[in-house]
PDB file of C-alpha atoms and ligand atoms in Angstrom:
ATOM      1  CA  MET A   1       0.000   0.000   0.000  1.00 50.00           C
ATOM      2  CA  ALA A   2       1.292   3.434  -0.925  1.00 54.00           C
ATOM      3  CA  LYS A   3       2.426   5.479   2.041  1.00 58.00           C
ATOM      4  CA  LYS A   4       0.685   8.786   2.659  1.00 59.00           C
ATOM      5  CA  THR A   5       2.920  11.716   1.824  1.00 59.00           C
ATOM      6  CA  PRO A   6       3.628  13.927   4.840  1.00 60.00           C
ATOM      7  CA  LYS A   7       2.004  16.797   2.954  1.00 65.00           C
ATOM      8  CA  LEU A   8      -1.368  14.935   2.610  1.00 60.00           C
ATOM      9  CA  ALA A   9      -1.292  13.769   6.218  1.00 67.00           C
ATOM     10  CA  SER A  10      -0.677  17.264   7.527  1.00 71.00           C
ATOM     11  CA  ALA A  11      -3.432  18.652   5.260  1.00 69.00           C
ATOM     12  CA  LYS A  12      -5.848  16.078   6.725  1.00 71.00           C
ATOM     13  CA  GLU A  13      -4.706  16.916  10.232  1.00 75.00           C
ATOM     14  CA  ALA A  14      -5.247  20.589   9.539  1.00 76.00           C
ATOM     15  CA  GLY A  15      -8.879  19.756   8.689  1.00 74.00           C
ATOM     16  CA  VAL A  16      -9.292  17.828  11.945  1.00 79.00           C
ATOM     17  CA  HIS A  17      -7.701  20.675  13.880  1.00 89.00           C
ATOM     18  CA  ALA A  18     -10.016  23.220  12.244  1.00 90.00           C
ATOM     19  CA  VAL A  19     -13.105  21.123  13.140  1.00 91.00           C
ATOM     20  CA  ASP A  20     -11.775  20.636  16.707  1.00 92.00           C
ATOM     21  CA  PHE A  21     -11.034  24.348  16.977  1.00 93.00           C
ATOM     22  CA  VAL A  22     -14.620  25.279  16.072  1.00 95.00           C
ATOM     23  CA  ASP A  23     -16.152  22.468  18.177  1.00 94.00           C
ATOM     24  CA  GLU A  24     -14.159  23.342  21.283  1.00 95.00           C
ATOM     25  CA  ARG A  25     -15.449  26.902  21.106  1.00 96.00           C
ATOM     26  CA  THR A  26     -19.082  26.209  20.098  1.00 95.00           C
ATOM     27  CA  SER A  27     -19.895  22.588  21.165  1.00 94.00           C
ATOM     28  CA  ILE A  28     -21.684  22.404  17.822  1.00 95.00           C
ATOM     29  CA  SER A  29     -21.045  18.644  17.423  1.00 95.00           C
ATOM     30  CA  GLY A  30     -23.478  17.908  20.284  1.00 94.00           C
ATOM     31  CA  THR A  31     -26.215  19.932  18.583  1.00 94.00           C
ATOM     32  CA  LEU A  32     -25.496  18.298  15.205  1.00 95.00           C
ATOM     33  CA  ARG A  33     -25.683  14.831  16.794  1.00 95.00           C
ATOM     34  CA  TRP A  34     -29.009  15.812  18.440  1.00 94.00           C
ATOM     35  CA  VAL A  35     -30.383  16.912  15.054  1.00 92.00           C
ATOM     36  CA  MET A  36     -28.962  14.172  12.811  1.00 92.00           C
ATOM     37  CA  PHE A  37     -28.900  10.991  14.912  1.00 93.00           C
ATOM     38  CA  ARG A  38     -32.343  10.519  16.393  1.00 91.00           C
ATOM     39  CA  PRO A  39     -34.619   7.481  16.487  1.00 89.00           C
ATOM     40  CA  ILE A  40     -37.398   7.421  13.901  1.00 91.00           C
ATOM     41  CA  PRO A  41     -40.604   5.410  14.337  1.00 93.00           C
ATOM     42  CA  LYS A  42     -41.170   2.012  12.733  1.00 92.00           C
ATOM     43  CA  GLY A  43     -43.052   2.300   9.446  1.00 93.00           C
ATOM     44  CA  THR A  44     -41.508   5.655   8.448  1.00 95.00           C
ATOM     45  CA  ASN A  45     -41.917   5.879   4.675  1.00 96.00           C
ATOM     46  CA  TRP A  46     -41.617   8.153   1.613  1.00 97.00           C
ATOM     47  CA  PHE A  47     -44.546  10.332   2.773  1.00 98.00           C
ATOM     48  CA  TYR A  48     -42.231  11.620   5.512  1.00 97.00           C
ATOM     49  CA  THR A  49     -39.989  13.252   2.895  1.00 98.00           C
ATOM     50  CA  LEU A  50     -42.676  15.765   1.872  1.00 98.00           C
ATOM     51  CA  GLY A  51     -41.698  18.324   4.562  1.00 98.00           C
ATOM     52  CA  THR A  52     -38.058  18.215   3.455  1.00 98.00           C
ATOM     53  CA  ALA A  53     -39.159  18.399  -0.203  1.00 98.00           C
ATOM     54  CA  THR A  54     -41.136  21.569   0.648  1.00 98.00           C
ATOM     55  CA  MET A  55     -38.027  22.997   2.268  1.00 98.00           C
ATOM     56  CA  VAL A  56     -35.910  22.179  -0.818  1.00 98.00           C
ATOM     57  CA  ALA A  57     -38.535  23.941  -2.994  1.00 98.00           C
ATOM     58  CA  PHE A  58     -38.274  26.962  -0.691  1.00 98.00           C
ATOM     59  CA  ILE A  59     -34.452  26.952  -0.915  1.00 98.00           C
ATOM     60  CA  ASN A  60     -34.793  26.854  -4.722  1.00 98.00           C
ATOM     61  CA  GLN A  61     -37.055  29.925  -4.530  1.00 98.00           C
ATOM     62  CA  VAL A  62     -34.518  31.760  -2.361  1.00 98.00           C
ATOM     63  CA  ILE A  63     -31.539  31.013  -4.630  1.00 98.00           C
ATOM     64  CA  THR A  64     -33.313  31.752  -7.942  1.00 98.00           C
ATOM     65  CA  GLY A  65     -34.992  34.804  -6.349  1.00 98.00           C
ATOM     66  CA  ILE A  66     -31.590  36.254  -5.364  1.00 98.00           C
ATOM     67  CA  VAL A  67     -30.380  35.865  -8.973  1.00 98.00           C
ATOM     68  CA  LEU A  68     -33.556  37.492 -10.366  1.00 98.00           C
ATOM     69  CA  GLY A  69     -33.271  40.302  -7.790  1.00 98.00           C
ATOM     70  CA  MET A  70     -29.873  41.252  -9.238  1.00 98.00           C
ATOM     71  CA  TYR A  71     -31.574  42.351 -12.487  1.00 98.00           C
ATOM     72  CA  TYR A  72     -35.169  43.150 -11.565  1.00 98.00           C
ATOM     73  CA  GLU A  73     -36.293  46.796 -11.264  1.00 97.00           C
ATOM     74  CA  PRO A  74     -39.528  47.374  -9.305  1.00 96.00           C
ATOM     75  CA  SER A  75     -40.989  50.342 -11.190  1.00 95.00           C
ATOM     76  CA  THR A  76     -43.975  50.543 -13.522  1.00 94.00           C
ATOM     77  CA  THR A  77     -41.786  51.738 -16.404  1.00 96.00           C
ATOM     78  CA  ARG A  78     -38.863  49.306 -15.872  1.00 96.00           C
ATOM     79  CA  ALA A  79     -40.314  46.098 -14.335  1.00 97.00           C
ATOM     80  CA  TYR A  80     -41.548  44.517 -17.585  1.00 98.00           C
ATOM     81  CA  GLU A  81     -38.413  45.638 -19.465  1.00 98.00           C
ATOM     82  CA  SER A  82     -36.136  44.176 -16.777  1.00 98.00           C
ATOM     83  CA  MET A  83     -37.981  40.841 -16.971  1.00 98.00           C
ATOM     84  CA  LYS A  84     -37.578  40.894 -20.762  1.00 98.00           C
ATOM     85  CA  TYR A  85     -33.885  41.571 -20.281  1.00 98.00           C
ATOM     86  CA  ILE A  86     -33.581  38.637 -17.824  1.00 98.00           C
ATOM     87  CA  ASN A  87     -35.379  36.276 -20.239  1.00 98.00           C
ATOM     88  CA  ASN A  88     -33.593  37.329 -23.433  1.00 98.00           C
ATOM     89  CA  GLU A  89     -30.164  38.683 -22.513  1.00 98.00           C
ATOM     90  CA  VAL A  90     -28.966  37.299 -19.177  1.00 98.00           C
ATOM     91  CA  PHE A  91     -26.994  34.018 -19.333  1.00 98.00           C
ATOM     92  CA  LEU A  92     -29.436  31.245 -18.253  1.00 98.00           C
ATOM     93  CA  GLY A  93     -31.858  34.041 -17.278  1.00 98.00           C
ATOM     94  CA  GLU A  94     -34.937  32.381 -18.761  1.00 98.00           C
ATOM     95  CA  PHE A  95     -34.000  29.102 -17.058  1.00 98.00           C
ATOM     96  CA  VAL A  96     -33.608  30.765 -13.637  1.00 98.00           C
ATOM     97  CA  HIS A  97     -36.864  32.698 -14.143  1.00 98.00           C
ATOM     98  CA  GLY A  98     -38.612  29.429 -15.126  1.00 98.00           C
ATOM     99  CA  MET A  99     -37.213  27.652 -12.055  1.00 98.00           C
ATOM    100  CA  HIS A 100     -38.601  30.469  -9.878  1.00 98.00           C
ATOM    101  CA  ARG A 101     -42.016  30.648 -11.572  1.00 98.00           C
ATOM    102  CA  TRP A 102     -42.626  26.877 -11.744  1.00 98.00           C
ATOM    103  CA  GLY A 103     -40.898  26.351  -8.394  1.00 98.00           C
ATOM    104  CA  SER A 104     -43.534  28.504  -6.719  1.00 98.00           C
ATOM    105  CA  SER A 105     -46.280  26.144  -7.949  1.00 98.00           C
ATOM    106  CA  VAL A 106     -44.209  23.110  -6.921  1.00 98.00           C
ATOM    107  CA  MET A 107     -43.808  24.543  -3.407  1.00 98.00           C
ATOM    108  CA  VAL A 108     -47.566  25.176  -3.079  1.00 98.00           C
ATOM    109  CA  ILE A 109     -48.363  21.608  -4.242  1.00 98.00           C
ATOM    110  CA  LEU A 110     -45.747  20.096  -1.889  1.00 98.00           C
ATOM    111  CA  ILE A 111     -46.870  22.128   1.141  1.00 98.00           C
ATOM    112  CA  PHE A 112     -50.466  20.891   0.655  1.00 98.00           C
ATOM    113  CA  LEU A 113     -49.274  17.279   0.249  1.00 98.00           C
ATOM    114  CA  HIS A 114     -47.123  17.598   3.402  1.00 98.00           C
ATOM    115  CA  MET A 115     -50.067  19.098   5.291  1.00 98.00           C
ATOM    116  CA  ALA A 116     -52.297  16.230   4.085  1.00 98.00           C
ATOM    117  CA  ARG A 117     -49.680  13.686   5.275  1.00 98.00           C
ATOM    118  CA  THR A 118     -49.495  15.214   8.764  1.00 98.00           C
ATOM    119  CA  PHE A 119     -53.306  15.454   8.895  1.00 98.00           C
ATOM    120  CA  PHE A 120     -54.030  11.860   7.810  1.00 97.00           C
ATOM    121  CA  PHE A 121     -51.272  10.486  10.069  1.00 96.00           C
ATOM    122  CA  GLY A 122     -52.800  12.388  13.010  1.00 96.00           C
ATOM    123  CA  ALA A 123     -49.558  14.325  13.564  1.00 97.00           C
ATOM    124  CA  TYR A 124     -51.489  17.464  14.539  1.00 97.00           C
ATOM    125  CA  LYS A 125     -52.532  15.889  17.880  1.00 97.00           C
ATOM    126  CA  TYR A 126     -50.900  16.318  21.285  1.00 96.00           C
ATOM    127  CA  PRO A 127     -48.039  17.191  21.728  1.00 97.00           C
ATOM    128  CA  ARG A 128     -47.626  18.556  18.182  1.00 97.00           C
ATOM    129  CA  GLU A 129     -50.506  21.094  18.030  1.00 98.00           C
ATOM    130  CA  LEU A 130     -48.103  24.018  18.141  1.00 98.00           C
ATOM    131  CA  ASN A 131     -46.173  22.640  15.165  1.00 98.00           C
ATOM    132  CA  TRP A 132     -49.453  22.340  13.252  1.00 98.00           C
ATOM    133  CA  VAL A 133     -50.234  26.005  14.044  1.00 98.00           C
ATOM    134  CA  ILE A 134     -46.740  27.046  12.892  1.00 98.00           C
ATOM    135  CA  GLY A 135     -47.425  24.988   9.735  1.00 98.00           C
ATOM    136  CA  VAL A 136     -50.668  26.891   9.093  1.00 98.00           C
ATOM    137  CA  ALA A 137     -48.746  30.190   9.392  1.00 98.00           C
ATOM    138  CA  LEU A 138     -46.190  28.797   6.901  1.00 98.00           C
ATOM    139  CA  LEU A 139     -49.012  27.889   4.514  1.00 98.00           C
ATOM    140  CA  VAL A 140     -50.553  31.393   4.697  1.00 98.00           C
ATOM    141  CA  LEU A 141     -47.133  33.019   4.163  1.00 98.00           C
ATOM    142  CA  THR A 142     -46.403  30.729   1.188  1.00 98.00           C
ATOM    143  CA  LEU A 143     -49.722  31.705  -0.436  1.00 97.00           C
ATOM    144  CA  LEU A 144     -48.942  35.395   0.236  1.00 95.00           C
ATOM    145  CA  MET A 145     -45.620  34.848  -1.568  1.00 97.00           C
ATOM    146  CA  SER A 146     -47.599  33.698  -4.619  1.00 96.00           C
ATOM    147  CA  VAL A 147     -49.927  36.734  -4.484  1.00 93.00           C
ATOM    148  CA  THR A 148     -47.122  39.303  -4.081  1.00 94.00           C
ATOM    149  CA  GLY A 149     -44.880  37.588  -6.654  1.00 97.00           C
ATOM    150  CA  TYR A 150     -47.613  37.479  -9.305  1.00 95.00           C
ATOM    151  CA  LEU A 151     -47.597  41.267  -9.831  1.00 95.00           C
ATOM    152  CA  LEU A 152     -43.816  41.650 -10.200  1.00 97.00           C
ATOM    153  CA  PRO A 153     -43.364  40.794 -13.950  1.00 97.00           C
ATOM    154  CA  PHE A 154     -45.881  43.605 -14.570  1.00 96.00           C
ATOM    155  CA  ASP A 155     -47.335  42.197 -17.787  1.00 95.00           C
ATOM    156  CA  GLN A 156     -51.064  42.357 -18.566  1.00 96.00           C
ATOM    157  CA  ARG A 157     -51.791  39.093 -16.729  1.00 95.00           C
ATOM    158  CA  ALA A 158     -49.872  40.200 -13.615  1.00 95.00           C
ATOM    159  CA  TYR A 159     -51.540  43.619 -13.576  1.00 94.00           C
ATOM    160  CA  TRP A 160     -55.139  42.427 -14.000  1.00 94.00           C
ATOM    161  CA  ALA A 161     -54.762  39.433 -11.680  1.00 92.00           C
ATOM    162  CA  SER A 162     -53.556  41.793  -8.946  1.00 89.00           C
ATOM    163  CA  VAL A 163     -56.379  44.287  -9.626  1.00 89.00           C
ATOM    164  CA  VAL A 164     -58.916  41.444  -9.329  1.00 90.00           C
ATOM    165  CA  ALA A 165     -57.249  40.108  -6.133  1.00 88.00           C
ATOM    166  CA  MET A 166     -57.314  43.596  -4.595  1.00 87.00           C
ATOM    167  CA  ASN A 167     -60.979  44.092  -5.540  1.00 88.00           C
ATOM    168  CA  ILE A 168     -61.831  40.807  -3.829  1.00 89.00           C
ATOM    169  CA  ALA A 169     -59.777  41.760  -0.731  1.00 88.00           C
ATOM    170  CA  GLY A 170     -61.407  45.226  -0.800  1.00 87.00           C
ATOM    171  CA  ASN A 171     -64.815  43.596  -0.276  1.00 90.00           C
ATOM    172  CA  ALA A 172     -63.734  41.725   2.858  1.00 89.00           C
ATOM    173  CA  PRO A 173     -65.644  42.669   6.026  1.00 91.00           C
ATOM    174  CA  LEU A 174     -64.023  45.249   8.382  1.00 90.00           C
ATOM    175  CA  ILE A 175     -60.507  45.393   6.881  1.00 87.00           C
ATOM    176  CA  GLY A 176     -61.789  45.511   3.258  1.00 87.00           C
ATOM    177  CA  PRO A 177     -61.887  49.314   2.813  1.00 86.00           C
ATOM    178  CA  PHE A 178     -58.303  49.660   4.137  1.00 87.00           C
ATOM    179  CA  THR A 179     -56.757  46.924   1.950  1.00 84.00           C
ATOM    180  CA  PRO A 180     -55.996  49.026  -1.172  1.00 80.00           C
ATOM    181  CA  ASP A 181     -54.284  51.687   0.937  1.00 83.00           C
ATOM    182  CA  ILE A 182     -52.200  49.155   2.861  1.00 84.00           C
ATOM    183  CA  ALA A 183     -51.358  46.825  -0.039  1.00 83.00           C
ATOM    184  CA  LEU A 184     -51.313  49.174  -3.034  1.00 85.00           C
ATOM    185  CA  GLY A 185     -50.132  52.351  -1.296  1.00 84.00           C
ATOM    186  CA  GLY A 186     -53.142  54.220  -2.785  1.00 82.00           C
ATOM    187  CA  PRO A 187     -56.254  53.534  -4.867  1.00 81.00           C
ATOM    188  CA  ASP A 188     -54.299  52.332  -7.971  1.00 84.00           C
ATOM    189  CA  VAL A 189     -51.421  50.042  -8.886  1.00 87.00           C
ATOM    190  CA  THR A 190     -48.411  52.383  -9.132  1.00 90.00           C
ATOM    191  CA  THR A 191     -44.633  52.201  -8.677  1.00 92.00           C
ATOM    192  CA  LEU A 192     -45.321  52.483  -4.934  1.00 92.00           C
ATOM    193  CA  THR A 193     -47.367  49.259  -5.189  1.00 92.00           C
ATOM    194  CA  LEU A 194     -44.598  47.454  -7.054  1.00 94.00           C
ATOM    195  CA  SER A 195     -41.846  48.409  -4.584  1.00 93.00           C
ATOM    196  CA  ARG A 196     -44.168  47.562  -1.678  1.00 94.00           C
ATOM    197  CA  PHE A 197     -44.996  44.122  -3.129  1.00 95.00           C
ATOM    198  CA  TYR A 198     -41.318  43.581  -3.979  1.00 97.00           C
ATOM    199  CA  ILE A 199     -40.061  44.275  -0.448  1.00 96.00           C
ATOM    200  CA  ILE A 200     -42.859  42.164   1.090  1.00 96.00           C
ATOM    201  CA  HIS A 201     -42.059  39.390  -1.445  1.00 98.00           C
ATOM    202  CA  MET A 202     -38.273  39.324  -1.122  1.00 97.00           C
ATOM    203  CA  MET A 203     -37.612  40.366   2.481  1.00 97.00           C
ATOM    204  CA  LEU A 204     -40.548  40.435   4.849  1.00 98.00           C
ATOM    205  CA  ILE A 205     -42.255  37.119   4.062  1.00 98.00           C
ATOM    206  CA  PRO A 206     -39.097  35.054   3.329  1.00 98.00           C
ATOM    207  CA  GLY A 207     -37.598  36.307   6.627  1.00 98.00           C
ATOM    208  CA  ALA A 208     -40.718  35.203   8.512  1.00 98.00           C
ATOM    209  CA  ILE A 209     -40.753  31.851   6.644  1.00 98.00           C
ATOM    210  CA  ILE A 210     -37.081  31.172   7.537  1.00 98.00           C
ATOM    211  CA  ALA A 211     -37.736  31.957  11.228  1.00 98.00           C
ATOM    212  CA  LEU A 212     -40.865  29.770  11.285  1.00 98.00           C
ATOM    213  CA  ILE A 213     -39.137  26.858   9.482  1.00 98.00           C
ATOM    214  CA  GLY A 214     -36.444  27.074  12.193  1.00 98.00           C
ATOM    215  CA  ALA A 215     -39.101  26.807  14.943  1.00 98.00           C
ATOM    216  CA  HIS A 216     -40.941  24.050  12.980  1.00 98.00           C
ATOM    217  CA  LEU A 217     -37.801  21.908  12.623  1.00 98.00           C
ATOM    218  CA  TYR A 218     -36.766  22.502  16.240  1.00 97.00           C
ATOM    219  CA  LEU A 219     -40.116  21.032  17.329  1.00 98.00           C
ATOM    220  CA  VAL A 220     -39.816  18.138  14.836  1.00 97.00           C
ATOM    221  CA  VAL A 221     -36.419  17.192  16.308  1.00 96.00           C
ATOM    222  CA  LYS A 222     -37.516  17.777  19.904  1.00 96.00           C
ATOM    223  CA  LEU A 223     -40.805  15.822  19.688  1.00 96.00           C
ATOM    224  CA  GLY A 224     -39.814  13.263  17.019  1.00 95.00           C
ATOM    225  CA  THR A 225     -42.134  12.278  14.191  1.00 95.00           C
ATOM    226  CA  THR A 226     -45.440  10.466  14.585  1.00 95.00           C
ATOM    227  CA  ALA A 227     -45.596   6.771  13.659  1.00 94.00           C
ATOM    228  CA  PRO A 228     -48.059   5.886  10.861  1.00 95.00           C
ATOM    229  CA  PRO A 229     -51.552   5.136  12.249  1.00 94.00           C
ATOM    230  CA  TRP A 230     -51.431   1.453  11.158  1.00 93.00           C
ATOM    231  CA  VAL A 231     -48.192   0.918  13.118  1.00 91.00           C
ATOM    232  CA  ARG A 232     -49.787   2.537  16.178  1.00 81.00           C
ATOM    233  CA  ALA A 233     -52.910   0.357  15.723  1.00 83.00           C
ATOM    234  CA  ASP A 234     -50.674  -2.779  15.586  1.00 82.00           C
ATOM    235  CA  LYS A 235     -48.890  -1.652  18.740  1.00 79.00           C
ATOM    236  CA  VAL A 236     -52.171  -1.062  20.597  1.00 75.00           C
ATOM    237  CA  SER A 237     -53.474  -4.556  19.704  1.00 78.00           C
ATOM    238  CA  ALA A 238     -50.107  -6.127  20.616  1.00 83.00           C
ATOM    239  CA  ASP A 239     -50.189  -4.292  23.975  1.00 78.00           C
ATOM    240  CA  LEU A 240     -53.783  -5.463  24.563  1.00 79.00           C
ATOM    241  CA  LYS A 241     -52.875  -9.090  23.757  1.00 82.00           C
ATOM    242  CA  GLU A 242     -49.903  -8.909  26.127  1.00 81.00           C
ATOM    243  CA  HIS A 243     -52.183  -7.436  28.818  1.00 78.00           C
ATOM    244  CA  GLU A 244     -54.859 -10.159  28.320  1.00 78.00           C
ATOM    245  CA  GLY A 245     -52.392 -13.020  27.980  1.00 67.00           C
TER     246      GLY A 245
HETATM  247  C1  LIG B   1     -42.572  25.871   4.346  1.00 71.21           C
HETATM  248  C2  LIG B   1     -43.388  24.932   4.724  1.00 71.21           C
HETATM  249  C3  LIG B   1     -43.024  23.716   5.539  1.00 71.21           C
HETATM  250  C4  LIG B   1     -41.817  23.089   5.702  1.00 71.21           C
HETATM  251  C5  LIG B   1     -40.474  23.454   5.080  1.00 71.21           C
HETATM  252  C6  LIG B   1     -42.035  21.973   6.602  1.00 71.21           C
HETATM  253  C7  LIG B   1     -41.048  21.075   6.982  1.00 71.21           C
HETATM  254  C8  LIG B   1     -41.277  19.956   7.784  1.00 71.21           C
HETATM  255  C9  LIG B   1     -40.350  18.870   7.987  1.00 71.21           C
HETATM  256  C10 LIG B   1     -38.958  18.747   7.336  1.00 71.21           C
HETATM  257  C11 LIG B   1     -40.920  17.993   8.835  1.00 71.21           C
HETATM  258  C12 LIG B   1     -40.342  16.643   9.341  1.00 71.21           C
HETATM  259  C13 LIG B   1     -40.463  15.576   8.251  1.00 71.21           C
HETATM  260  C14 LIG B   1     -41.876  15.338   7.760  1.00 71.21           C
HETATM  261  O1  LIG B   1     -42.730  14.923   8.559  1.00 71.21           O
HETATM  262  O2  LIG B   1     -42.112  15.585   6.572  1.00 71.21           O
HETATM  263  C15 LIG B   1     -42.219  18.536   9.207  1.00 71.21           C
HETATM  264  C16 LIG B   1     -43.099  17.965  10.102  1.00 71.21           C
HETATM  265  C17 LIG B   1     -44.350  18.466  10.426  1.00 71.21           C
HETATM  266  N1  LIG B   1     -45.012  19.485   9.764  1.00 71.21           N
HETATM  267 FE1  LIG B   1     -44.191  20.716   8.361  1.00 71.21          FE
HETATM  268  N2  LIG B   1     -43.358  21.961   6.979  1.00 71.21           N
HETATM  269  C18 LIG B   1     -44.004  22.994   6.336  1.00 71.21           C
HETATM  270  C19 LIG B   1     -45.357  23.283   6.398  1.00 71.21           C
HETATM  271  C20 LIG B   1     -46.277  22.628   7.195  1.00 71.21           C
HETATM  272  C21 LIG B   1     -47.712  22.831   7.182  1.00 71.21           C
HETATM  273  C22 LIG B   1     -48.457  23.749   6.218  1.00 71.21           C
HETATM  274  C23 LIG B   1     -48.238  22.048   8.173  1.00 71.21           C
HETATM  275  C24 LIG B   1     -49.675  21.894   8.613  1.00 71.21           C
HETATM  276  C25 LIG B   1     -50.562  22.849   8.630  1.00 71.21           C
HETATM  277  C26 LIG B   1     -47.139  21.343   8.813  1.00 71.21           C
HETATM  278  C27 LIG B   1     -47.246  20.500   9.886  1.00 71.21           C
HETATM  279  C28 LIG B   1     -46.272  19.636  10.328  1.00 71.21           C
HETATM  280  C29 LIG B   1     -46.407  18.719  11.446  1.00 71.21           C
HETATM  281  C30 LIG B   1     -47.641  18.571  12.350  1.00 71.21           C
HETATM  282  C31 LIG B   1     -45.203  17.982  11.501  1.00 71.21           C
HETATM  283  C32 LIG B   1     -44.865  16.849  12.492  1.00 71.21           C
HETATM  284  C33 LIG B   1     -45.053  15.555  11.732  1.00 71.21           C
HETATM  285  C34 LIG B   1     -44.964  14.322  12.598  1.00 71.21           C
HETATM  286  O3  LIG B   1     -44.834  14.415  13.817  1.00 71.21           O
HETATM  287  O4  LIG B   1     -45.062  13.225  12.030  1.00 71.21           O
HETATM  288  N3  LIG B   1     -45.966  21.690   8.169  1.00 71.21           N
HETATM  289  N4  LIG B   1     -42.423  19.723   8.522  1.00 71.21           N
END
């Protein structure tokens, strides 16, 4: 067997030292072990990957959104032009835009599938009610991302869809009359509306989603995941048999 050159060995050691250096000062390895190496219930299956899939879709939105944000201009005169520029001139611009646009639909589909999984597996029950409530907030914020993102390309479809959405919101009881002022920044869709939607879309809501995903995952790790109902039913009948026998 070929001997390791001293250079390679010392490079490897340097890596170990760097990890040790960080660990000694942060104790991060304990936290990582707590997160990564935890028991999972019998019967865990592919349906349990839907939460992670939703998170991957969100990460895709963040990365492609950052790239789009480097070229996008939130003004009524420049928004459509800047989208045209992204699609036609920027290297892989149309691809990144497509990933963002289609990714938003993928995220909405995945979040509903994940919610259905947790509902049908009874994962909303004690002690996970709080995680369900955090999930509902995540769902509302994800849908708000779709609404605020729809206006940004500022083509005919974006403009009229947003006008219709605002008219519907304007008819809501109590808060209805205030919605155009709060959301549009006045009675009409103007540059003020675009920059307002843009900031809500790329800072406010994503920030809240990141914080809530952090809380959501903390509770998942702390409480563990729920076993599928059929595994729990088997366990109950096995326990009963043991009790009777
Ligand atoms: C951005 C959106 C979301 C992300 C990234 C996310 C992520 C996750 C992940 C990774 C898990 C653990 C693995 C799994 O069970 O799939 C999980 C569990 C859970 N999620 Fe979500 N989730 C989101 C939205 C929601 C929504 C909308 C609900 C319900 C309204 C929800 C309720 C739950 C519950 C109750 C659990 C615990 C499952 C169990 O104990 O078996 N989540 N979530």
